């Protein structure tokens, strides 16, 4: 069989390969501390499960409209309007089987072959994969370690833009860095986007996973809602990663195209789960508050333990469930300069499993071979309890100090 040539451009989430290695380590009888995968070991709130079962029993088990059920689209538009100050209606919402499908459908709908697309790197690896697989040119922009947050350099982004640059992916409240742009930075980004007439994939997967303050969307700035396609997901806020439900929210003409792509792809999203999603948005919110409280406790412990390790420097992000510590010194003291050798040794010696910067996009020119390379690893604390965070990071500290 001859496979399609374009597959050479298709990337993947290499974090799943780390899971396979971690599973092998467990099979050999070792304890693994799973900081590598952004999945959740927290159960979906009971009221959502009940509402879904009720819908199944009420025979909501056939196809539903390709846009999703009207009631959910309406409620979601209202919910987003409340948090974003937008004026979306049902016409601006197409329900999706998860947050991720909005990424590939966005590029299918608005990107032509050869178009340049700015995307965050390090960043969620599916952007780079889909841009290149679908014939676009992926132009990375990066985050810099600031005083107490990873920061964007808006001038640097500006300089990267050419007449062929059509699109930008923005993932504020970012995976993997946990970075959050200030309102001033977001405002400057909005101005740049308007000046260069760009269209935006605004990945808001972590909009509601925040511990202090209030999330701000690019779509809330004047004139931006018509330039943004929002990626919405139920996965994180309601601990529904395995349910596969999300939405694309944006200008009607784009939503109509995305709904047509739904017909060509999955026909419609899972029907009865959409009733669970209505309960998620309109019912008792104590479950989702509890999820954030659980994650906050994990964050606080993980950050303070990582910062207690000599040679590790870790910010305390206000949002997401990721940490992206700088481990340059710790690796150097242990004699490592290679990410994969370090990651495998840590797994073998301590059971602590994590991703490295390499799992979040191709390294940038000069990043690894410059005079002072800075090295980062990513810890996800969404799938690991406090007791195991403590035990795992104690083991990591002992190993790195030895
Ligand atoms: C930045 C970002 N966008 C999108 C997604 C996909 O979310 P979902 O699991 O709902 O498809 C993830 C999942 O980890 C993510 O980190």
Coordinates of C-alpha atoms and ligand atoms in Angstrom, one line a residue:
X1 CA 0.0 0.0 0.0
X2 CA 1.2 3.5 -0.8
X3 CA 0.3 6.0 1.8
X4 CA -0.4 9.7 0.9
X5 CA 2.7 11.9 0.5
X6 CA 1.1 14.6 2.6
X7 CA 1.3 12.4 5.7
X8 CA 5.0 13.3 5.9
X9 CA 3.8 16.7 7.2
X10 CA 1.4 15.3 9.8
X11 CA 2.7 15.7 13.3
X12 CA 1.3 14.2 16.5
X13 CA 1.1 14.8 20.3
X14 CA 4.4 13.1 21.2
X15 CA 3.3 13.3 24.9
X16 CA 1.3 10.1 24.1
X17 CA 4.7 8.4 23.4
X18 CA 5.8 9.4 26.9
X19 CA 2.6 7.7 28.3
X20 CA 3.6 4.5 26.5
X21 CA 7.1 4.6 28.2
X22 CA 5.5 5.4 31.5
X23 CA 3.1 2.5 31.2
X24 CA 6.1 0.1 30.4
X25 CA 7.8 1.4 33.5
X26 CA 4.7 0.6 35.6
X27 CA 4.4 -2.9 34.0
X28 CA 7.9 -3.7 35.3
X29 CA 6.5 -3.1 38.8
X30 CA 7.7 0.5 39.3
X31 CA 5.6 3.3 40.6
X32 CA 5.1 6.1 38.1
X33 CA 4.2 9.7 39.0
X34 CA 2.3 10.8 35.9
X35 CA 3.0 14.5 35.3
X36 CA 3.3 14.0 31.6
X37 CA -0.2 14.0 30.2
X38 CA -2.8 16.8 30.5
X39 CA -5.6 14.3 31.3
X40 CA -7.6 14.5 34.5
X41 CA -8.0 12.0 37.3
X42 CA -11.0 14.0 38.6
X43 CA -14.5 12.6 38.0
X44 CA -17.1 14.6 36.0
X45 CA -19.6 16.2 38.3
X46 CA -22.5 13.9 39.2
X47 CA -25.3 16.3 38.0
X48 CA -23.8 16.2 34.4
X49 CA -23.6 12.4 34.5
X50 CA -27.2 12.2 35.7
X51 CA -28.5 14.5 33.0
X52 CA -26.7 12.6 30.3
X53 CA -28.1 9.2 31.5
X54 CA -31.5 10.8 31.6
X55 CA -31.1 11.9 28.0
X56 CA -30.0 8.4 26.9
X57 CA -33.0 6.9 28.6
X58 CA -35.2 9.5 26.9
X59 CA -33.9 8.0 23.6
X60 CA -31.7 11.0 22.6
X61 CA -29.6 8.3 21.0
X62 CA -30.1 9.1 17.3
X63 CA -28.4 11.7 15.1
X64 CA -28.9 15.4 16.0
X65 CA -28.4 18.5 13.8
X66 CA -24.8 18.9 12.4
X67 CA -24.6 22.3 14.2
X68 CA -25.5 20.6 17.6
X69 CA -28.8 20.9 19.4
X70 CA -30.3 24.4 19.4
X71 CA -30.8 24.6 23.1
X72 CA -27.1 24.0 23.8
X73 CA -25.9 26.4 21.1
X74 CA -28.2 29.1 22.5
X75 CA -27.1 28.6 26.1
X76 CA -23.4 28.4 25.2
X77 CA -23.7 31.7 23.2
X78 CA -25.3 33.4 26.3
X79 CA -22.7 31.9 28.6
X80 CA -19.8 33.2 26.4
X81 CA -21.5 36.6 26.1
X82 CA -21.6 36.9 29.9
X83 CA -17.8 36.2 30.3
X84 CA -16.7 37.9 27.1
X85 CA -19.0 40.8 26.7
X86 CA -19.8 39.7 23.1
X87 CA -23.1 39.4 21.4
X88 CA -23.0 35.9 19.9
X89 CA -26.3 34.1 19.1
X90 CA -27.1 30.5 18.2
X91 CA -25.9 31.3 14.7
X92 CA -22.3 31.8 16.0
X93 CA -22.0 28.3 17.6
X94 CA -21.2 24.9 16.0
X95 CA -20.9 22.1 18.5
X96 CA -17.8 19.9 18.1
X97 CA -16.7 16.5 19.3
X98 CA -14.1 18.0 21.6
X99 CA -12.0 21.2 21.6
X100 CA -9.4 19.8 19.2
X101 CA -11.5 19.4 16.0
X102 CA -11.9 23.2 15.9
X103 CA -8.2 23.5 15.1
X104 CA -8.1 21.4 11.9
X105 CA -11.5 22.7 10.8
X106 CA -10.3 26.3 11.3
X107 CA -7.4 25.8 8.9
X108 CA -9.6 23.9 6.4
X109 CA -12.0 26.8 6.4
X110 CA -9.7 29.8 6.2
X111 CA -6.2 28.7 5.1
X112 CA -5.0 28.4 1.5
X113 CA -1.9 26.5 0.5
X114 CA 1.2 28.7 1.1
X115 CA -0.5 31.0 3.6
X116 CA 1.7 31.9 6.5
X117 CA 0.3 31.2 10.0
X118 CA 1.8 32.6 13.2
X119 CA 1.6 30.1 16.1
X120 CA 3.0 29.8 19.6
X121 CA 6.1 27.7 20.1
X122 CA 6.5 26.2 22.6
X123 CA 2.8 25.5 22.2
X124 CA 0.1 22.9 21.7
X125 CA 1.7 20.7 19.0
X126 CA -1.4 20.2 17.0
X127 CA -1.2 23.8 15.6
X128 CA 2.2 23.1 13.9
X129 CA 1.0 19.7 12.7
X130 CA -2.3 20.9 11.1
X131 CA -0.8 24.0 9.5
X132 CA 1.9 22.0 7.8
X133 CA -0.3 19.0 7.0
X134 CA -2.8 21.3 5.3
X135 CA -0.2 23.1 3.2
X136 CA 0.3 26.3 5.2
X137 CA 3.6 27.7 6.3
X138 CA 4.0 27.6 10.1
X139 CA 5.7 30.7 11.5
X140 CA 6.6 30.3 15.2
X141 CA 6.4 33.1 17.8
X142 CA 7.7 32.5 21.3
X143 CA 7.3 33.4 25.0
X144 CA 10.2 34.8 27.0
X145 CA 10.8 34.3 30.7
X146 CA 9.9 37.5 32.4
X147 CA 9.9 38.6 36.1
X148 CA 7.0 36.4 37.2
X149 CA 5.4 35.1 34.0
X150 CA 6.2 34.0 30.5
X151 CA 5.7 37.1 28.3
X152 CA 5.0 37.8 24.6
X153 CA 7.1 40.2 22.6
X154 CA 4.6 42.0 20.5
X155 CA 7.3 43.8 18.4
X156 CA 8.9 40.5 17.7
X157 CA 5.6 39.1 16.4
X158 CA 5.1 42.2 14.3
X159 CA 8.5 41.8 12.7
X160 CA 7.6 38.2 11.7
X161 CA 4.5 39.3 9.7
X162 CA 4.9 39.4 5.9
X163 CA 2.3 40.1 3.1
X164 CA 1.7 36.3 3.0
X165 CA 0.8 36.1 6.7
X166 CA -3.0 35.6 7.0
X167 CA -3.6 33.9 10.3
X168 CA -2.5 33.8 13.9
X169 CA -3.1 31.2 16.6
X170 CA -3.4 32.7 20.1
X171 CA -3.6 30.4 23.2
X172 CA -3.6 32.8 26.0
X173 CA -3.7 30.8 29.3
X174 CA -1.2 28.8 27.5
X175 CA -0.2 25.1 27.3
X176 CA 2.6 24.4 28.1
X177 CA 3.9 27.6 29.8
X178 CA 0.8 28.6 31.8
X179 CA 1.4 32.1 30.4
X180 CA -1.2 34.7 30.6
X181 CA -1.0 38.0 28.7
X182 CA -1.7 41.2 30.6
X183 CA -4.7 43.2 29.4
X184 CA -2.2 45.7 27.9
X185 CA -0.4 42.9 26.0
X186 CA -3.7 41.5 24.7
X187 CA -4.8 45.0 23.7
X188 CA -1.5 45.5 21.8
X189 CA -2.0 42.1 20.1
X190 CA -5.5 43.0 19.1
X191 CA -4.2 46.2 17.5
X192 CA -1.5 44.3 15.6
X193 CA -4.0 41.8 14.4
X194 CA -6.3 44.5 13.1
X195 CA -3.5 46.5 11.5
X196 CA -2.3 43.4 9.6
X197 CA -5.8 42.3 8.8
X198 CA -5.2 38.8 10.3
X199 CA -7.8 36.3 11.4
X200 CA -7.4 34.4 14.7
X201 CA -7.8 31.0 16.1
X202 CA -8.3 31.9 19.7
X203 CA -7.8 28.7 21.7
X204 CA -9.5 29.2 25.0
X205 CA -9.3 25.6 26.3
X206 CA -8.2 26.9 29.8
X207 CA -10.3 30.0 30.0
X208 CA -12.2 28.7 33.1
X209 CA -9.3 26.9 34.7
X210 CA -8.0 29.9 36.7
X211 CA -7.2 30.4 40.3
X212 CA -7.2 34.1 40.9
X213 CA -8.6 37.1 39.0
X214 CA -10.7 36.9 35.8
X215 CA -9.8 35.6 32.3
X216 CA -9.9 38.0 29.4
X217 CA -10.5 37.1 25.8
X218 CA -9.0 38.6 22.7
X219 CA -12.6 38.5 21.3
X220 CA -13.7 41.1 23.9
X221 CA -11.6 43.9 22.4
X222 CA -13.4 46.2 20.0
X223 CA -13.6 44.8 16.5
X224 CA -12.1 41.5 17.4
X225 CA -15.1 39.1 17.7
X226 CA -15.5 39.2 13.9
X227 CA -11.8 38.3 13.5
X228 CA -11.7 35.4 16.0
X229 CA -12.8 31.8 16.0
X230 CA -13.0 30.7 19.6
X231 CA -12.1 27.1 20.5
X232 CA -14.3 26.2 23.4
X233 CA -14.2 22.9 25.3
X234 CA -16.1 21.2 28.1
X235 CA -13.0 19.0 28.7
X236 CA -11.2 20.9 31.4
X237 CA -13.8 23.1 33.2
X238 CA -16.1 20.1 33.9
X239 CA -13.5 17.3 33.9
X240 CA -15.0 15.9 30.7
X241 CA -11.8 15.0 28.7
X242 CA -13.1 11.6 27.6
X243 CA -16.6 12.8 26.7
X244 CA -15.4 14.7 23.7
X245 CA -17.5 17.8 23.5
X246 CA -16.6 21.3 22.6
X247 CA -17.6 24.1 20.2
X248 CA -16.4 26.5 17.5
X249 CA -17.7 30.0 18.1
X250 CA -17.3 32.8 15.7
X251 CA -18.7 34.7 12.7
X252 CA -21.7 33.1 11.1
X253 CA -20.2 32.6 7.7
X254 CA -17.3 30.6 9.2
X255 CA -19.6 28.7 11.5
X256 CA -21.7 27.6 8.5
X257 CA -18.6 26.3 6.8
X258 CA -17.5 24.5 10.0
X259 CA -21.0 22.9 10.3
X260 CA -20.6 21.7 6.7
X261 CA -17.2 20.2 7.6
X262 CA -19.0 18.5 10.6
X263 CA -21.4 16.8 8.1
X264 CA -18.4 15.6 6.0
X265 CA -16.6 14.4 9.1
X266 CA -18.5 13.1 12.1
X267 CA -22.1 14.1 10.9
X268 CA -22.9 15.5 14.4
X269 CA -21.4 15.4 17.9
X270 CA -22.6 12.8 20.3
X271 CA -26.3 13.6 20.9
X272 CA -27.1 12.7 24.5
X273 CA -23.9 14.2 25.9
X274 CA -25.1 17.6 24.7
X275 CA -27.9 17.4 27.3
X276 CA -25.2 16.8 29.9
X277 CA -23.5 19.9 28.6
X278 CA -26.7 21.9 29.1
X279 CA -26.7 20.8 32.7
X280 CA -23.0 21.7 33.0
X281 CA -23.7 25.2 31.9
X282 CA -27.0 25.8 33.7
X283 CA -27.0 23.5 36.7
X284 CA -25.3 23.5 40.0
X285 CA -21.7 24.9 39.6
X286 CA -20.3 23.4 42.8
X287 CA -18.7 20.5 40.8
X288 CA -16.7 22.8 38.6
X289 CA -15.7 25.0 41.6
X290 CA -14.5 21.9 43.3
X291 CA -12.4 20.9 40.3
X292 CA -10.6 24.3 40.3
X293 CA -10.1 24.1 44.1
X294 CA -8.5 20.6 43.7
X295 CA -6.2 21.9 41.0
X296 CA -5.3 25.0 43.0
X297 CA -4.1 22.9 45.9
X298 CA -2.0 20.7 43.5
X299 CA -0.5 23.8 41.9
X300 CA 0.5 25.4 45.1
X301 CA 2.3 22.2 46.4
X302 CA 3.9 21.4 43.1
X303 CA 5.2 25.0 42.5
X304 CA 6.7 25.3 46.0
X305 CA 8.3 21.8 45.9
X306 CA 9.8 22.4 42.4
X307 CA 11.2 25.8 43.6
X308 CA 12.8 24.0 46.6
X309 CA 15.0 22.0 44.2
X310 CA 18.4 23.5 43.6
X311 CA 18.7 24.6 39.9
X312 CA 15.0 24.7 39.2
X313 CA 13.0 27.9 38.7
X314 CA 9.2 27.7 38.3
X315 CA 6.5 30.4 38.0
X316 CA 3.2 30.0 39.7
X317 CA 0.7 30.4 36.8
X318 CA -2.8 31.9 37.6
X319 CA -4.4 29.6 35.1
X320 CA -4.2 26.2 33.3
X321 CA -2.9 23.1 35.0
X322 CA 0.6 23.2 33.7
X323 CA 4.0 24.3 35.0
X324 CA 7.0 24.9 32.8
X325 CA 10.1 25.1 35.0
X326 CA 13.5 26.2 33.8
X327 CA 15.7 23.2 34.6
X328 CA 18.9 24.4 32.8
X329 CA 21.0 24.4 36.0
X330 CA 19.6 21.3 37.5
X331 CA 20.2 19.3 34.3
X332 CA 23.7 20.8 33.9
X333 CA 24.7 19.8 37.5
X334 CA 23.5 16.3 36.8
X335 CA 25.5 16.2 33.6
X336 CA 22.6 16.3 31.1
X337 CA 22.3 18.6 28.1
X338 CA 20.0 16.3 26.1
X339 CA 16.3 16.5 26.9
X340 CA 15.4 13.0 26.1
X341 CA 18.3 11.4 28.0
X342 CA 17.3 13.6 31.0
X343 CA 13.6 12.7 30.8
X344 CA 14.3 8.9 30.5
X345 CA 16.8 9.0 33.4
X346 CA 14.4 10.8 35.6
X347 CA 11.7 8.2 34.8
X348 CA 14.0 5.3 35.4
X349 CA 15.6 6.7 38.6
X350 CA 12.6 8.3 40.3
X351 CA 9.4 7.2 38.4
X352 CA 8.6 10.9 37.8
X353 CA 7.3 11.2 34.2
X354 CA 7.1 14.5 32.5
X355 CA 7.3 16.1 29.0
X356 CA 10.1 18.4 27.9
X357 CA 10.1 21.5 25.7
X358 CA 10.6 19.2 22.7
X359 CA 7.0 17.9 23.0
X360 CA 5.7 21.4 22.2
X361 CA 6.9 22.2 18.7
X362 CA 10.2 22.2 16.8
X363 CA 12.9 24.1 18.7
X364 CA 13.4 27.6 17.3
X365 CA 16.6 28.5 15.3
X366 CA 19.4 29.1 17.8
X367 CA 17.3 27.9 20.8
X368 CA 19.3 24.7 21.4
X369 CA 22.7 25.6 19.9
X370 CA 23.1 29.2 21.0
X371 CA 25.6 30.4 23.6
X372 CA 23.2 30.1 26.6
X373 CA 20.5 27.5 25.9
X374 CA 17.6 27.6 28.4
X375 CA 16.0 24.2 29.1
X376 CA 12.4 23.6 30.2
X377 CA 10.2 20.7 31.2
X378 CA 6.5 20.5 31.5
X379 CA 4.6 19.2 34.5
X380 CA 0.8 18.6 34.3
X381 CA -0.8 18.3 37.7
X382 CA -4.3 17.5 36.5
X383 CA -3.9 13.7 36.6
X384 CA -2.0 13.2 39.9
X385 CA -3.1 13.5 43.5
X386 CA -1.5 15.7 46.1
X387 CA 0.1 12.7 48.0
X388 CA 1.7 11.5 44.8
X389 CA 2.8 15.0 43.8
X390 CA 4.6 15.2 47.2
X391 CA 6.1 11.7 47.0
X392 CA 7.2 12.1 43.3
X393 CA 8.8 15.5 43.7
X394 CA 10.6 14.5 46.9
X395 CA 12.1 11.6 44.9
X396 CA 13.0 14.0 42.0
X397 CA 14.6 16.4 44.5
X398 CA 16.6 13.6 46.2
X399 CA 17.9 12.4 42.8
X400 CA 18.8 15.8 41.5
X401 CA 20.6 16.7 44.8
X402 CA 22.6 13.4 44.8
Ligands
LIG1 C1 -4.2 24.3 24.3 C2 -5.2 23.2 24.0 N1 -6.1 23.3 23.1 C3 -7.0 22.3 22.8 C4 -6.9 21.2 23.5 C5 -7.9 20.1 23.1 O1 -8.9 20.0 24.0 P1 -9.9 18.7 24.0 O2 -9.4 17.7 24.8 O3 -11.2 19.3 24.4 O4 -10.0 18.3 22.5 C6 -6.0 21.0 24.5 C7 -5.9 19.7 25.2 O5 -5.1 19.4 26.0 C8 -5.1 22.0 24.8 O6 -4.1 21.9 25.7

